[in-house]
Amino acid sequence: MLEYVALEFSKKCDVAEGVVKKCSEAVAALKGDLKALEDEKKAITCSTSSRGRVSKKTTKTTNGDDLERITNDIVEKRIALRDSRKDGKEGKDMAEEARAKFDAWKEKFPHRTHGELTSHGKRILEPVGDYYKKLFNEDGGDCADIRKMAEAAEMFDPIFLATIRNETHILLELHTRAEKLKYFHFDRHFTPAFFKGLKDEMQDVVRAAKKDHDLDKIKPTRQYLTRLQRRIKRNKMSEDAVDWKHDAGEYAQRIWQWWKPRRKDFPFHAMALRLIVLVQLSSCSVERVFSKLEKIRHVCGEKLFDDMAEVRLFLQCNGDMTPLLASLKNIAE
């Protein structure tokens, strides 16, 4: 894009400079023609004696038609010369203006080629990358334990488990992730005996995941459908364009639903899963509730009763309750 803009600016400058060059050539040619006409007029109206004296010819000795034609040509050439000079000045001003705009644009966007822009972007993002590495990757970083906890939690994803190929892969991938469960700090439950039982179950867990890891057939949650409808309405997109795998809450819920019928078959995995879902890695959900409450207070005013505020907040957080009410009505009947 920047290269295209630079090319357009360069074309404008070249066009303006071309106009100036053509006008300069036209002025030079008109000056030559004008000088030739004036010499021709002088030859008709003046005569030179043997002593070199110049005298004007009388009307009787002058060809009136030639003189009139030459005079008219001189007037036309002078008018054309004036116009060419004017066009040349306008072209020069246009060229200077285009060049000034081009220079200002180049100062504003010094990195115009793809390589220069990429290098500039890397230089800008390098401090961000260094900060991330210091925060998440380096031992002792403020978020290093969070990254290890997230890596450990991946061992419960059936889609990931289905990619495990053999026992060596189990040792390299699952055992490594199991060791990182200690960063959840459930020391009372995550004992050496627990880790031994967990690792003994892994081969059967992988076999179960390979047999059935299709999370698409799990029914979507009502909260996800509410978020989906809001996203479709807000972004004006079709429902097919949205993938549930990009929704972290729905992905986690489907993993949980996959494990529910298997918790008795793999008790160590079930215990670990029940413990780690208690850990909240961020306060986003709590802050989101406070934001909704602030919005309700702003719309409804300060005199809203506590029970009405609670109902409104419940509806805001849980979406459309019509299906739930319908199901309760059916149960009552």
Coordinates of C-alpha atoms in Angstrom, one line a residue:
M1 CA 0.0 0.0 0.0
L2 CA 2.7 2.5 0.9
E3 CA 4.7 1.6 -2.2
Y4 CA 1.6 2.3 -4.3
V5 CA 1.1 5.7 -2.6
A6 CA 4.8 6.5 -3.2
L7 CA 4.4 5.5 -6.8
E8 CA 1.3 7.8 -7.2
F9 CA 3.1 10.7 -5.7
S10 CA 6.1 10.1 -8.0
K11 CA 3.8 10.0 -11.0
K12 CA 2.2 13.4 -10.0
C13 CA 5.6 14.9 -9.7
D14 CA 6.8 13.5 -13.0
V15 CA 3.6 14.9 -14.7
A16 CA 4.1 18.3 -13.3
E17 CA 7.8 18.4 -14.2
G18 CA 6.8 17.2 -17.7
V19 CA 4.4 20.1 -18.1
V20 CA 7.2 22.5 -17.0
K21 CA 9.6 21.0 -19.5
K22 CA 7.1 21.2 -22.4
C23 CA 6.3 24.9 -21.5
S24 CA 10.0 25.7 -21.4
E25 CA 10.5 24.1 -24.8
A26 CA 7.5 26.0 -26.2
V27 CA 8.8 29.3 -24.8
A28 CA 12.2 28.8 -26.4
A29 CA 10.6 27.9 -29.8
L30 CA 8.2 30.9 -29.7
K31 CA 11.1 33.2 -28.9
G32 CA 13.0 31.9 -31.9
D33 CA 9.9 32.3 -34.2
L34 CA 9.3 35.8 -32.8
K35 CA 12.8 36.9 -33.5
A36 CA 12.6 35.5 -37.0
L37 CA 9.3 37.4 -37.6
E38 CA 10.8 40.6 -36.2
D39 CA 13.8 40.3 -38.5
E40 CA 11.5 39.7 -41.4
K41 CA 9.5 42.7 -40.5
K42 CA 12.6 44.8 -40.2
A43 CA 13.8 43.7 -43.6
I44 CA 10.5 44.8 -45.1
T45 CA 10.1 48.1 -43.3
C46 CA 13.8 49.2 -43.3
S47 CA 16.6 49.5 -45.8
T48 CA 20.4 49.7 -45.3
S49 CA 22.6 52.1 -47.4
S50 CA 26.1 51.3 -48.7
R51 CA 27.4 53.2 -45.7
G52 CA 25.5 51.1 -43.2
R53 CA 22.8 53.6 -42.4
V54 CA 19.3 52.2 -41.7
S55 CA 16.3 54.1 -42.9
K56 CA 12.6 53.2 -43.0
K57 CA 11.0 52.6 -46.3
T58 CA 8.1 54.6 -47.4
T59 CA 4.6 53.2 -47.7
K60 CA 4.8 53.2 -51.5
T61 CA 7.9 51.0 -51.5
T62 CA 6.6 48.6 -48.7
N63 CA 4.5 45.5 -49.5
G64 CA 1.5 46.2 -47.3
D65 CA 0.1 42.6 -47.3
D66 CA 3.3 41.0 -46.2
L67 CA 3.7 43.6 -43.5
E68 CA 0.2 43.0 -42.2
R69 CA 0.6 39.3 -42.2
I70 CA 3.9 39.5 -40.3
T71 CA 2.5 41.9 -37.8
N72 CA -0.5 39.6 -37.1
D73 CA 1.9 36.6 -36.8
I74 CA 4.0 38.6 -34.3
V75 CA 1.0 39.5 -32.2
E76 CA -0.1 35.8 -32.2
K77 CA 3.4 34.6 -31.2
R78 CA 3.6 37.1 -28.4
I79 CA 0.1 36.0 -27.1
A80 CA 1.2 32.4 -27.4
L81 CA 4.5 33.2 -25.6
R82 CA 2.7 34.9 -22.8
D83 CA 0.3 31.9 -22.4
S84 CA 3.2 29.5 -22.5
R85 CA 5.1 31.4 -19.8
K86 CA 1.9 31.5 -17.7
D87 CA 1.4 27.7 -18.1
G88 CA 5.1 27.2 -17.3
K89 CA 4.7 29.1 -14.1
E90 CA 1.6 27.2 -13.1
G91 CA 3.3 23.9 -14.0
K92 CA 6.3 24.9 -11.9
D93 CA 4.1 25.8 -8.9
M94 CA 2.2 22.5 -9.3
A95 CA 5.5 20.6 -9.4
E96 CA 6.8 22.3 -6.3
E97 CA 3.5 21.7 -4.5
A98 CA 3.5 18.0 -5.5
R99 CA 7.2 17.7 -4.5
A100 CA 6.5 19.3 -1.1
K101 CA 3.6 17.0 -0.4
F102 CA 5.7 14.0 -1.5
D103 CA 8.5 15.1 0.8
A104 CA 6.1 15.6 3.7
W105 CA 4.6 12.2 3.1
K106 CA 8.0 10.6 3.1
E107 CA 8.8 12.2 6.4
K108 CA 5.6 10.9 7.9
F109 CA 6.1 7.4 6.5
P110 CA 9.8 6.8 6.4
H111 CA 9.4 3.0 6.1
R112 CA 7.7 2.5 2.8
T113 CA 8.9 -0.9 1.4
H114 CA 7.7 -4.2 2.7
G115 CA 11.1 -5.0 4.2
E116 CA 11.6 -1.6 5.9
L117 CA 8.0 -1.8 7.3
T118 CA 8.6 -5.3 8.6
S119 CA 11.9 -4.3 10.2
H120 CA 10.3 -1.3 11.8
G121 CA 7.4 -3.3 13.2
K122 CA 9.8 -5.8 14.7
R123 CA 11.7 -3.1 16.4
I124 CA 8.5 -1.7 17.9
L125 CA 7.3 -5.1 19.0
E126 CA 10.6 -6.3 20.3
P127 CA 10.2 -4.7 23.8
V128 CA 6.7 -6.2 24.0
G129 CA 8.1 -9.7 23.2
D130 CA 10.9 -9.2 25.8
Y131 CA 8.4 -8.1 28.4
Y132 CA 6.2 -11.2 27.6
K133 CA 9.2 -13.5 27.9
K134 CA 10.2 -12.0 31.2
L135 CA 6.7 -12.2 32.5
F136 CA 5.6 -15.7 31.3
N137 CA 8.7 -17.6 30.1
E138 CA 11.4 -16.8 32.6
D139 CA 11.5 -18.7 35.9
G140 CA 10.4 -16.3 38.6
G141 CA 8.3 -14.2 36.3
D142 CA 5.0 -12.9 37.7
C143 CA 2.9 -15.1 35.3
A144 CA 5.3 -18.0 34.7
D145 CA 3.2 -20.3 37.0
I146 CA 0.0 -19.3 35.1
R147 CA 1.6 -20.4 31.8
K148 CA 2.6 -23.7 33.3
M149 CA -0.9 -24.2 34.8
A150 CA -2.4 -23.6 31.4
E151 CA -0.1 -26.1 29.8
A152 CA -1.0 -28.7 32.5
A153 CA -4.7 -28.1 31.9
E154 CA -4.3 -29.1 28.2
M155 CA -3.9 -32.7 29.3
F156 CA -7.7 -32.8 29.8
D157 CA -8.6 -31.7 26.3
P158 CA -9.9 -34.8 24.4
I159 CA -9.0 -33.2 21.1
F160 CA -5.4 -32.9 22.3
L161 CA -5.4 -36.4 23.8
A162 CA -6.5 -37.9 20.4
T163 CA -3.2 -36.6 18.9
I164 CA -1.1 -38.7 21.2
R165 CA 0.5 -41.4 19.1
N166 CA 2.3 -43.9 21.4
E167 CA 3.7 -44.5 24.9
T168 CA 6.8 -42.4 24.1
H169 CA 4.5 -39.5 23.2
I170 CA 2.6 -40.1 26.5
L171 CA 5.8 -39.7 28.4
L172 CA 6.9 -36.6 26.5
E173 CA 3.6 -34.8 26.5
L174 CA 1.2 -36.0 29.2
H175 CA 3.7 -36.9 32.0
T176 CA 5.4 -33.5 31.5
R177 CA 2.0 -31.7 31.8
A178 CA 1.0 -33.9 34.8
E179 CA 4.1 -32.7 36.6
K180 CA 3.1 -29.1 36.1
L181 CA -0.2 -29.7 38.1
K182 CA 1.9 -28.9 41.2
Y183 CA 1.7 -25.2 40.2
F184 CA -2.0 -25.3 41.2
H185 CA -0.8 -25.8 44.8
F186 CA -3.3 -28.4 45.8
D187 CA -0.5 -30.1 47.8
R188 CA -3.0 -31.9 50.0
H189 CA -4.5 -33.8 47.0
F190 CA -1.6 -33.8 44.5
T191 CA 0.6 -36.3 46.4
P192 CA 3.2 -38.7 44.9
A193 CA 0.6 -41.5 45.1
F194 CA -1.9 -39.4 43.2
F195 CA 0.6 -38.6 40.4
K196 CA 1.4 -42.3 40.1
G197 CA -2.3 -43.2 39.7
L198 CA -2.8 -40.3 37.3
K199 CA 0.0 -41.6 35.0
D200 CA -1.3 -45.1 35.2
E201 CA -4.6 -44.0 33.8
M202 CA -3.1 -42.0 30.9
Q203 CA -2.9 -44.9 28.4
D204 CA -6.6 -45.7 28.9
V205 CA -7.5 -42.1 28.7
V206 CA -5.8 -41.6 25.4
R207 CA -7.5 -44.8 24.1
A208 CA -10.9 -43.4 25.1
A209 CA -10.1 -40.0 23.5
K210 CA -9.1 -41.6 20.2
K211 CA -12.3 -43.6 20.2
D212 CA -14.5 -40.6 20.8
H213 CA -13.2 -37.0 20.8
D214 CA -15.9 -35.3 18.8
L215 CA -17.0 -32.3 20.9
D216 CA -19.2 -31.0 18.1
K217 CA -22.0 -33.4 18.9
I218 CA -22.2 -32.0 22.5
K219 CA -25.2 -29.7 22.8
P220 CA -24.1 -26.0 23.1
T221 CA -24.9 -24.2 26.3
R222 CA -27.6 -21.6 26.6
Q223 CA -25.0 -18.9 27.7
Y224 CA -23.0 -19.6 24.5
L225 CA -26.1 -19.3 22.3
T226 CA -26.8 -16.0 23.9
R227 CA -23.3 -14.7 23.4
L228 CA -23.5 -16.0 19.8
Q229 CA -26.7 -14.2 19.0
R230 CA -25.2 -10.9 20.4
R231 CA -22.0 -11.4 18.4
I232 CA -23.9 -12.1 15.2
K233 CA -26.2 -9.0 15.8
R234 CA -23.3 -6.8 16.7
N235 CA -20.9 -7.8 13.9
K236 CA -23.7 -8.5 11.3
M237 CA -22.3 -12.0 10.4
S238 CA -23.9 -15.3 9.7
E239 CA -24.1 -18.1 12.3
D240 CA -21.9 -20.4 10.1
A241 CA -19.0 -17.9 10.3
V242 CA -18.7 -18.4 14.1
D243 CA -16.9 -21.4 15.4
W244 CA -17.5 -22.5 19.0
K245 CA -13.8 -23.5 19.4
H246 CA -13.0 -19.8 19.4
D247 CA -15.2 -19.3 22.5
A248 CA -13.1 -20.2 25.5
G249 CA -16.1 -20.6 27.8
E250 CA -17.9 -23.0 25.5
Y251 CA -14.8 -25.0 24.8
A252 CA -14.2 -25.5 28.5
Q253 CA -17.8 -26.4 29.0
R254 CA -17.7 -29.1 26.3
I255 CA -14.5 -30.6 27.7
W256 CA -16.3 -30.8 31.1
Q257 CA -19.3 -32.5 29.5
W258 CA -17.0 -35.0 27.8
W259 CA -15.5 -36.0 31.1
K260 CA -18.7 -36.2 33.1
P261 CA -19.7 -39.8 31.9
R262 CA -16.1 -40.9 32.3
R263 CA -15.3 -39.7 35.8
K264 CA -15.8 -43.1 37.4
D265 CA -13.6 -44.8 34.8
F266 CA -10.7 -42.4 35.5
P267 CA -11.0 -41.3 39.2
F268 CA -7.6 -39.6 39.3
H269 CA -8.2 -37.5 36.2
A270 CA -11.7 -36.7 37.5
M271 CA -10.3 -35.5 40.8
A272 CA -7.7 -33.3 39.2
L273 CA -10.2 -31.9 36.8
R274 CA -12.6 -31.0 39.6
L275 CA -9.9 -29.2 41.4
I276 CA -8.4 -27.2 38.6
V277 CA -11.8 -25.9 37.4
L278 CA -12.0 -24.1 40.8
V279 CA -9.0 -22.0 39.9
Q280 CA -9.9 -18.7 38.2
L281 CA -6.9 -17.3 36.3
S282 CA -8.3 -13.8 35.9
S283 CA -11.0 -11.5 37.4
C284 CA -12.6 -10.8 34.0
S285 CA -15.9 -12.5 34.8
V286 CA -16.2 -10.6 38.1
E287 CA -15.3 -7.3 36.5
R288 CA -17.9 -8.1 33.8
V289 CA -20.6 -8.5 36.4
F290 CA -19.7 -5.2 38.0
S291 CA -19.8 -3.5 34.6
K292 CA -23.3 -4.9 34.0
L293 CA -24.4 -3.7 37.4
E294 CA -23.0 -0.2 36.7
K295 CA -24.9 -0.1 33.5
I296 CA -28.2 -1.1 35.2
R297 CA -27.6 1.6 37.9
H298 CA -27.0 4.2 35.2
V299 CA -30.2 3.3 33.3
C300 CA -32.5 2.7 36.2
G301 CA -31.2 5.2 38.6
E302 CA -30.1 5.1 42.2
K303 CA -33.5 4.2 43.8
L304 CA -33.8 0.7 42.3
F305 CA -34.7 -1.9 44.9
D306 CA -32.2 -4.6 45.8
D307 CA -34.4 -7.4 44.6
M308 CA -35.1 -5.7 41.3
A309 CA -31.4 -5.0 40.8
E310 CA -30.6 -8.7 41.5
V311 CA -33.2 -9.9 39.0
R312 CA -32.0 -7.5 36.3
L313 CA -28.4 -8.5 36.9
F314 CA -29.4 -12.2 36.8
L315 CA -31.1 -11.7 33.4
Q316 CA -28.2 -9.7 32.0
C317 CA -25.7 -12.4 33.0
N318 CA -27.7 -15.4 32.0
G319 CA -29.5 -14.1 28.8
D320 CA -32.9 -15.2 27.6
M321 CA -34.6 -17.3 30.3
T322 CA -37.6 -18.3 28.1
P323 CA -36.4 -21.9 27.4
L324 CA -35.8 -22.5 31.1
L325 CA -39.2 -21.2 32.1
A326 CA -40.8 -23.3 29.4
S327 CA -39.1 -26.4 30.7
L328 CA -40.2 -25.6 34.3
K329 CA -43.7 -25.2 33.2
N330 CA -43.6 -28.5 31.5
I331 CA -42.3 -30.1 34.6
A332 CA -45.1 -28.5 36.7
E333 CA -47.8 -29.8 34.3

